[in-house]
Coordinates of C-alpha atoms and ligand atoms in Angstrom, one line a residue:
X365 CA 0.0 0.0 0.0
X366 CA 1.4 3.4 -0.9
X367 CA 1.3 6.0 1.9
X368 CA -1.0 9.0 1.5
X369 CA 0.6 10.8 4.4
X370 CA 2.2 14.2 3.6
X371 CA 4.2 16.0 6.2
X372 CA 2.3 19.2 7.1
X373 CA 4.3 22.4 6.5
X374 CA 5.1 24.6 9.4
X375 CA 2.6 27.5 9.8
X376 CA 2.9 30.8 11.6
X377 CA 0.0 29.9 13.9
X378 CA 0.4 29.5 17.7
X379 CA 0.4 25.7 17.6
X380 CA 3.9 24.9 16.3
X381 CA 4.7 21.6 14.8
X382 CA 6.8 19.5 17.1
X383 CA 10.3 20.9 17.2
X384 CA 9.9 23.1 14.2
X385 CA 10.1 26.8 14.2
X386 CA 10.3 29.2 17.2
X387 CA 7.9 31.0 19.3
X388 CA 9.7 33.8 21.1
X389 CA 6.7 34.4 23.4
X390 CA 6.9 30.8 24.7
X391 CA 8.9 30.2 27.9
X392 CA 11.4 27.8 26.4
X393 CA 11.3 28.3 22.7
X394 CA 11.1 25.3 20.4
X395 CA 14.2 25.6 18.3
X396 CA 15.1 22.3 16.8
X397 CA 18.0 23.1 14.4
X398 CA 18.7 20.5 11.8
X399 CA 16.6 17.9 10.1
X400 CA 14.0 16.2 12.3
X401 CA 13.2 12.7 10.9
X402 CA 9.7 12.2 9.6
X403 CA 7.4 10.4 12.1
X404 CA 6.5 8.1 9.2
X405 CA 10.1 7.0 8.6
X406 CA 9.9 3.2 9.0
X407 CA 13.6 3.0 10.0
X408 CA 13.2 5.2 13.2
X409 CA 13.6 2.2 15.6
X410 CA 16.6 0.9 13.8
X411 CA 18.1 4.4 13.7
X412 CA 17.7 4.9 17.4
X413 CA 19.2 1.4 18.1
X414 CA 22.2 2.1 15.9
X415 CA 22.8 5.6 17.4
X416 CA 22.5 4.3 20.9
X417 CA 24.9 1.4 20.1
X418 CA 27.4 3.7 18.5
X419 CA 27.4 5.9 21.6
X420 CA 27.6 3.0 24.0
X421 CA 28.5 4.1 27.6
X422 CA 28.9 7.7 26.6
X423 CA 25.2 8.2 26.7
X424 CA 22.7 7.5 29.5
X425 CA 19.0 7.7 28.6
X426 CA 16.5 8.5 31.4
X427 CA 12.8 8.1 30.8
X428 CA 9.9 9.4 33.0
X429 CA 7.0 7.0 33.4
X430 CA 4.7 9.4 31.4
X431 CA 6.8 9.1 28.2
X432 CA 5.4 7.4 25.1
X433 CA 6.1 3.6 24.6
X434 CA 8.2 4.4 21.5
X435 CA 10.6 6.4 23.6
X436 CA 10.5 4.5 26.9
X437 CA 11.8 1.4 25.2
X438 CA 15.1 3.2 24.7
X439 CA 15.5 4.4 28.3
X440 CA 18.3 2.9 30.4
X441 CA 16.3 3.7 33.5
X442 CA 12.7 4.6 33.9
X443 CA 11.2 6.2 37.0
X444 CA 9.2 8.9 38.7
X445 CA 10.8 12.3 39.3
X446 CA 12.5 11.3 42.5
X447 CA 14.1 8.1 41.2
X448 CA 15.2 10.0 38.1
X449 CA 16.8 12.7 40.2
X450 CA 18.7 10.0 42.1
X451 CA 19.6 8.2 38.9
X452 CA 20.9 11.3 37.1
X453 CA 23.9 11.2 39.4
X454 CA 24.4 7.5 39.1
X455 CA 26.5 7.4 35.9
X456 CA 29.3 9.9 36.4
X457 CA 31.2 8.3 33.5
X458 CA 28.4 9.1 30.9
X459 CA 29.2 12.2 28.9
X460 CA 25.6 12.7 27.9
X461 CA 22.4 12.3 29.8
X462 CA 19.5 12.3 27.4
X463 CA 16.5 13.2 29.5
X464 CA 13.2 11.9 28.1
X465 CA 10.9 13.9 30.4
X466 CA 10.3 17.6 30.9
X467 CA 12.4 20.8 31.3
X468 CA 12.4 21.0 35.1
X469 CA 13.6 17.4 35.3
X470 CA 16.5 18.0 32.9
X471 CA 17.4 21.1 35.0
X472 CA 17.5 19.0 38.1
X473 CA 19.7 16.4 36.3
X474 CA 22.1 19.2 35.3
X475 CA 22.3 20.4 38.9
X476 CA 22.9 16.9 40.2
X477 CA 25.5 15.7 37.6
X478 CA 29.1 16.6 37.2
X479 CA 30.0 19.9 35.4
X480 CA 31.5 18.0 32.4
X481 CA 28.4 15.9 31.9
X482 CA 25.8 17.4 29.5
X483 CA 22.1 17.0 29.9
X484 CA 20.0 17.0 26.7
X485 CA 16.3 17.5 26.3
X486 CA 15.3 16.1 22.9
X487 CA 12.6 18.8 22.5
X488 CA 13.1 22.1 24.2
X489 CA 9.4 22.8 24.2
X490 CA 8.8 20.0 26.6
X491 CA 8.0 22.2 29.6
X492 CA 5.5 21.7 32.4
X493 CA 2.4 23.9 32.8
X494 CA 2.5 23.5 36.6
X495 CA 6.1 24.6 36.8
X496 CA 5.2 27.6 34.8
X497 CA 2.6 28.6 37.3
X498 CA 5.3 29.8 39.8
X499 CA 7.5 32.5 38.4
X500 CA 10.5 33.7 40.5
X501 CA 9.4 37.4 40.5
X502 CA 5.9 36.4 41.8
X503 CA 7.4 34.2 44.5
X504 CA 9.8 36.9 45.7
X505 CA 6.9 39.4 45.8
X506 CA 5.0 37.0 48.1
X507 CA 8.1 36.4 50.3
X508 CA 8.6 40.2 50.7
X509 CA 5.0 40.5 51.8
X510 CA 5.6 37.7 54.4
X511 CA 8.7 39.7 55.5
X512 CA 6.7 42.9 55.9
X513 CA 4.2 41.0 58.0
X514 CA 7.0 39.7 60.2
X515 CA 6.1 36.0 59.5
X516 CA 8.9 35.1 57.0
X517 CA 11.1 33.9 59.9
X518 CA 8.5 31.3 60.8
X519 CA 8.1 30.0 57.3
X520 CA 9.9 27.1 55.6
X521 CA 9.6 27.2 51.8
X522 CA 9.1 23.8 50.2
X523 CA 8.9 23.3 46.5
X524 CA 7.7 20.3 44.6
X525 CA 10.3 19.0 42.2
X526 CA 8.0 20.2 39.4
X527 CA 9.3 23.7 39.5
X528 CA 12.0 25.7 37.7
X529 CA 15.6 25.7 38.9
X530 CA 15.3 29.3 40.0
X531 CA 12.4 28.5 42.3
X532 CA 14.5 25.6 43.7
X533 CA 17.3 28.2 44.2
X534 CA 14.9 30.5 46.0
X535 CA 14.0 27.7 48.3
X536 CA 17.6 26.7 48.9
X537 CA 18.7 30.2 49.8
X538 CA 15.7 30.5 52.3
X539 CA 16.7 27.2 54.0
X540 CA 13.9 25.1 52.6
X541 CA 13.6 21.8 50.8
X542 CA 12.5 20.2 47.5
X543 CA 10.1 17.4 47.6
X544 CA 8.5 14.9 45.2
X545 CA 5.3 13.0 45.4
X546 CA 7.2 10.1 46.8
X547 CA 8.6 12.0 49.8
X548 CA 6.2 15.0 50.4
X549 CA 5.2 13.7 53.9
X550 CA 8.8 13.3 54.9
X551 CA 9.7 16.8 53.6
X552 CA 6.8 18.4 55.4
X553 CA 7.6 16.6 58.6
X554 CA 11.2 17.9 58.4
X555 CA 9.9 21.4 57.6
X556 CA 7.6 21.6 60.5
X557 CA 10.5 20.7 62.8
X558 CA 12.3 23.8 61.4
X559 CA 9.4 26.3 61.5
X560 CA 5.8 26.7 62.3
X561 CA 4.5 27.4 58.8
X562 CA 5.2 26.0 55.3
X563 CA 5.0 28.0 52.0
X564 CA 4.3 25.2 49.5
X565 CA 5.1 25.7 45.8
X566 CA 3.7 25.3 43.1
X567 CA 1.2 22.4 43.5
X568 CA -1.6 23.3 45.8
X569 CA -3.0 19.8 45.6
X570 CA 0.1 17.9 46.6
X571 CA 0.5 20.4 49.5
X572 CA -3.1 20.2 50.7
X573 CA -3.4 16.4 50.2
X574 CA -0.2 15.7 52.1
X575 CA -0.9 18.1 55.0
X576 CA -4.6 17.1 55.5
X577 CA -4.7 13.4 54.6
X578 CA -1.2 12.3 55.7
X579 CA -0.3 14.7 58.5
X580 CA -3.6 15.4 60.3
X581 CA -4.0 19.1 59.5
X582 CA -7.4 20.7 59.0
X583 CA -8.4 22.2 55.7
X584 CA -8.7 25.5 57.6
X585 CA -5.0 25.3 58.4
X586 CA -4.3 25.8 54.6
X587 CA -4.7 29.0 52.7
X588 CA -4.4 29.5 49.0
X589 CA -2.0 32.3 47.8
X590 CA -3.1 33.6 44.4
X591 CA -0.1 35.4 42.7
X592 CA -2.5 37.2 40.4
X593 CA -4.3 39.0 43.3
X594 CA -2.9 41.8 45.5
X595 CA -1.4 40.2 48.7
X596 CA -2.2 36.8 47.2
X597 CA -5.9 37.5 47.8
X598 CA -5.4 36.9 51.6
X599 CA -5.8 39.1 54.6
X600 CA -2.9 39.6 57.1
X601 CA -4.9 37.6 59.6
X602 CA -5.4 34.6 57.3
X603 CA -1.6 34.6 56.6
X604 CA -0.7 34.9 60.3
X605 CA -3.1 32.0 61.2
X606 CA -2.2 29.6 58.4
X607 CA 0.1 26.6 58.8
X608 CA 0.2 25.8 55.1
X609 CA 0.4 28.7 52.6
X610 CA -0.3 26.9 49.3
X611 CA 0.7 28.4 46.0
X612 CA -2.2 28.5 43.5
X613 CA -0.7 26.1 41.0
X614 CA -1.9 22.7 39.7
X615 CA -1.2 20.0 37.1
X616 CA -3.4 20.4 34.1
X617 CA -3.4 16.6 33.6
X618 CA -4.3 15.4 37.1
X619 CA -6.6 18.3 37.6
X620 CA -8.9 16.8 35.0
X621 CA -10.1 13.9 37.3
X622 CA -13.3 14.8 39.1
X623 CA -15.3 13.3 41.9
X624 CA -17.9 12.4 39.2
X625 CA -15.3 10.2 37.5
X626 CA -14.9 8.4 40.8
X627 CA -18.6 8.0 41.4
X628 CA -19.2 6.8 37.8
X629 CA -16.5 4.1 37.9
X630 CA -17.7 2.8 41.3
X631 CA -21.2 2.4 39.8
X632 CA -20.0 0.9 36.6
X633 CA -17.4 -1.5 38.2
X634 CA -18.5 -2.9 41.6
X635 CA -15.5 -3.5 43.9
X636 CA -13.2 -1.4 41.8
X637 CA -10.1 0.0 43.6
X638 CA -9.6 3.7 42.9
X639 CA -5.9 4.6 42.8
X640 CA -4.8 8.2 42.2
X641 CA -1.8 10.5 42.1
X642 CA -1.6 13.1 44.9
X643 CA -1.6 15.9 42.2
X644 CA -5.3 15.2 41.9
X645 CA -7.8 17.5 43.5
X646 CA -8.5 17.1 47.2
X647 CA -12.1 15.7 46.8
X648 CA -10.8 13.1 44.3
X649 CA -8.0 12.0 46.5
X650 CA -10.3 11.8 49.5
X651 CA -12.8 9.7 47.5
X652 CA -10.0 7.3 46.3
X653 CA -8.9 4.1 48.0
X654 CA -5.2 4.6 47.5
X655 CA -3.0 7.5 46.7
X656 CA 0.7 7.7 45.7
X657 CA 3.4 8.8 43.2
X658 CA 3.8 7.1 39.9
X659 CA 6.4 4.6 41.4
X660 CA 3.8 3.8 44.1
X661 CA 1.1 3.2 41.5
X662 CA 3.3 0.8 39.6
X663 CA 4.2 -1.2 42.8
X664 CA 0.5 -1.2 43.9
X665 CA -0.6 -2.7 40.6
X666 CA 2.4 -5.2 40.5
X667 CA 1.2 -6.4 44.0
X668 CA -2.5 -6.5 43.2
X669 CA -4.5 -9.7 43.2
X670 CA -5.2 -11.3 39.8
X671 CA -8.8 -10.6 38.8
X672 CA -8.9 -7.3 40.9
X673 CA -10.2 -4.1 39.2
X674 CA -8.4 -0.8 39.3
X675 CA -9.3 2.6 38.1
X676 CA -6.2 4.7 37.9
X677 CA -6.0 8.5 38.0
X678 CA -2.7 9.5 36.5
X679 CA -1.2 10.1 33.0
X680 CA -2.6 7.9 30.2
X681 CA 0.7 6.5 28.8
X682 CA 1.5 5.0 32.1
X683 CA -2.0 3.6 32.7
X684 CA -2.1 2.0 29.3
X685 CA 1.3 0.4 29.8
X686 CA 0.3 -1.0 33.2
X687 CA -2.9 -2.4 31.7
X688 CA -1.0 -4.2 29.0
X689 CA 1.6 -5.4 31.5
X690 CA -1.0 -7.0 33.7
X691 CA -3.6 -8.8 31.5
X692 CA -4.7 -10.8 34.6
X693 CA -6.0 -7.6 36.3
X694 CA -8.6 -5.2 35.1
X695 CA -6.8 -1.9 34.9
X696 CA -8.7 1.1 33.5
X697 CA -8.3 4.8 33.2
X698 CA -10.2 6.8 35.8
X699 CA -11.6 9.3 33.4
X700 CA -13.7 8.7 30.3
X701 CA -11.7 11.2 28.2
X702 CA -8.1 11.0 27.0
X703 CA -5.6 12.6 29.4
X704 CA -2.0 12.6 28.1
X705 CA 0.5 15.2 29.3
X706 CA 0.9 17.1 26.1
X707 CA 4.4 18.4 27.0
X708 CA 5.7 15.0 28.1
X709 CA 4.4 13.7 24.8
X710 CA 6.5 16.2 22.8
X711 CA 9.4 13.8 23.3
X712 CA 8.6 11.4 20.5
X713 CA 10.8 9.0 18.6
X714 CA 11.8 11.5 15.8
X715 CA 13.2 13.9 18.5
X716 CA 15.0 11.1 20.3
X717 CA 16.5 9.8 17.0
X718 CA 17.5 13.3 16.1
X719 CA 19.2 14.0 19.5
X720 CA 21.1 10.7 19.4
X721 CA 22.2 11.0 15.8
X722 CA 23.4 14.6 16.5
X723 CA 25.6 13.2 19.3
X724 CA 27.0 10.5 17.1
X725 CA 27.8 13.2 14.6
X726 CA 29.8 15.1 17.3
X727 CA 27.2 17.9 17.8
X728 CA 25.5 18.3 21.2
X729 CA 22.0 19.6 20.8
X730 CA 19.5 21.1 23.2
X731 CA 21.8 21.2 26.2
X732 CA 20.0 22.3 29.4
X733 CA 22.3 24.4 31.6
X734 CA 21.5 26.0 34.9
X735 CA 23.7 29.0 35.8
X736 CA 26.2 28.4 38.6
X737 CA 24.7 30.5 41.3
X738 CA 21.1 29.1 40.8
X739 CA 22.5 25.6 40.5
X740 CA 24.4 26.0 43.8
X741 CA 21.3 27.3 45.7
X742 CA 19.0 24.8 44.1
X743 CA 21.5 22.0 45.0
X744 CA 21.2 23.0 48.7
X745 CA 17.5 22.3 48.5
X746 CA 17.8 19.2 46.5
X747 CA 20.6 17.8 48.7
X748 CA 18.3 18.5 51.7
X749 CA 15.7 16.4 50.0
X750 CA 18.1 13.6 49.3
X751 CA 19.2 13.7 53.0
X752 CA 15.6 13.6 54.4
X753 CA 15.4 11.0 57.2
Ligands
13P660 P1 6.1 11.9 39.9 O1 7.0 11.5 38.9 O2 6.8 12.5 41.1 O3 5.1 10.9 40.3 O4 5.2 13.2 39.4 C1 4.3 13.1 38.4 C2 4.4 14.2 37.4 O5 3.5 14.9 37.2 C3 5.7 14.4 36.8 O6 5.6 15.5 36.0
SF4_661 FE1 3.6 19.0 34.5 FE2 1.4 17.6 35.1 FE3 2.7 17.1 32.8 FE4 3.7 16.4 35.1 S1 1.9 15.6 34.2 S2 4.8 17.4 33.4 S3 3.0 18.1 36.5 S4 1.7 19.1 33.4

């Protein structure tokens, strides 16, 4: 059969084709200099295998669990953001770390690896909408407000791994800690030993769910700081009384699961276990049977009884892979509609092939570099996380 597929030409509209062209107004830009292979090229798998074999131990490929199947098969290590942060530092002999994930993860890898190692993000437009919800200038304005109120000395800033390097730097220079969805409770426990309040960035849901459901706080102990409102939309009294000051940020993927999806699946599948990621909204997590990071979700399904039914509230690439890996269990997606992370999905096989072949040709594309001062301050907060009891 002859193919009728024609590669679409790049257009000047807002929706840029993967890796082609630039949008100066976007936070990262999407430059992809050189020839990106066509997605329809039947030799892409063989090209990726050949390039990886040619590079041997010089390259180490990390893949987040939300990556596409076509990419994850080339990862030397797969993991959630905590495991990948640990693994980034595990191959000091690898010249190149190709990060199949999103921008903030590649930044953390650059911070945690040796100066001579280079971290490559196959598509520079693979950002994270949640990370973009906390911009350094906004966070500093909030902190100055806390200083004016005289409460900054009581506050420990905590940032979720899903934040830019300069937010991690802010947290490091203010004696706070980074956390991931695997260790948020440990990070908050440590923080409340250092101060009486926590300023939690940028995911309100992970902060609220951990404080209320895992640490026994009341919902009233939490306030929501909206960077788009004067004084965060909060009175001085609310800020003085709060234990958890939550930044108004969220994940656009996990934010799509609703309490109605939980009710609907329970009606449709009697006895179903609802298993969700803590980035989901509070009412969804409260209504679920189990909550945990992507690594936790994988382990829970590995350990599940054959024949048991599971509705999983996290990114669809992972849920699909888990369903295929466990044909003896009934694993379904919690929502009725498709829910991929569009930025994670930007790393596709053509971009991976392009990045690997560039390396083989002696060119180093899409290097993610964090400036030395920011890296130093962010490393303090990341090291604090890695040292959590
Ligand atoms: P974890 O990898 O920590 O589970 O976080 C999920 C996520 O949204 C990554 O972007
Ligand atoms: Fe960001 Fe959510 Fe995508 Fe993770 S899943 S990269 S938090 S938008």
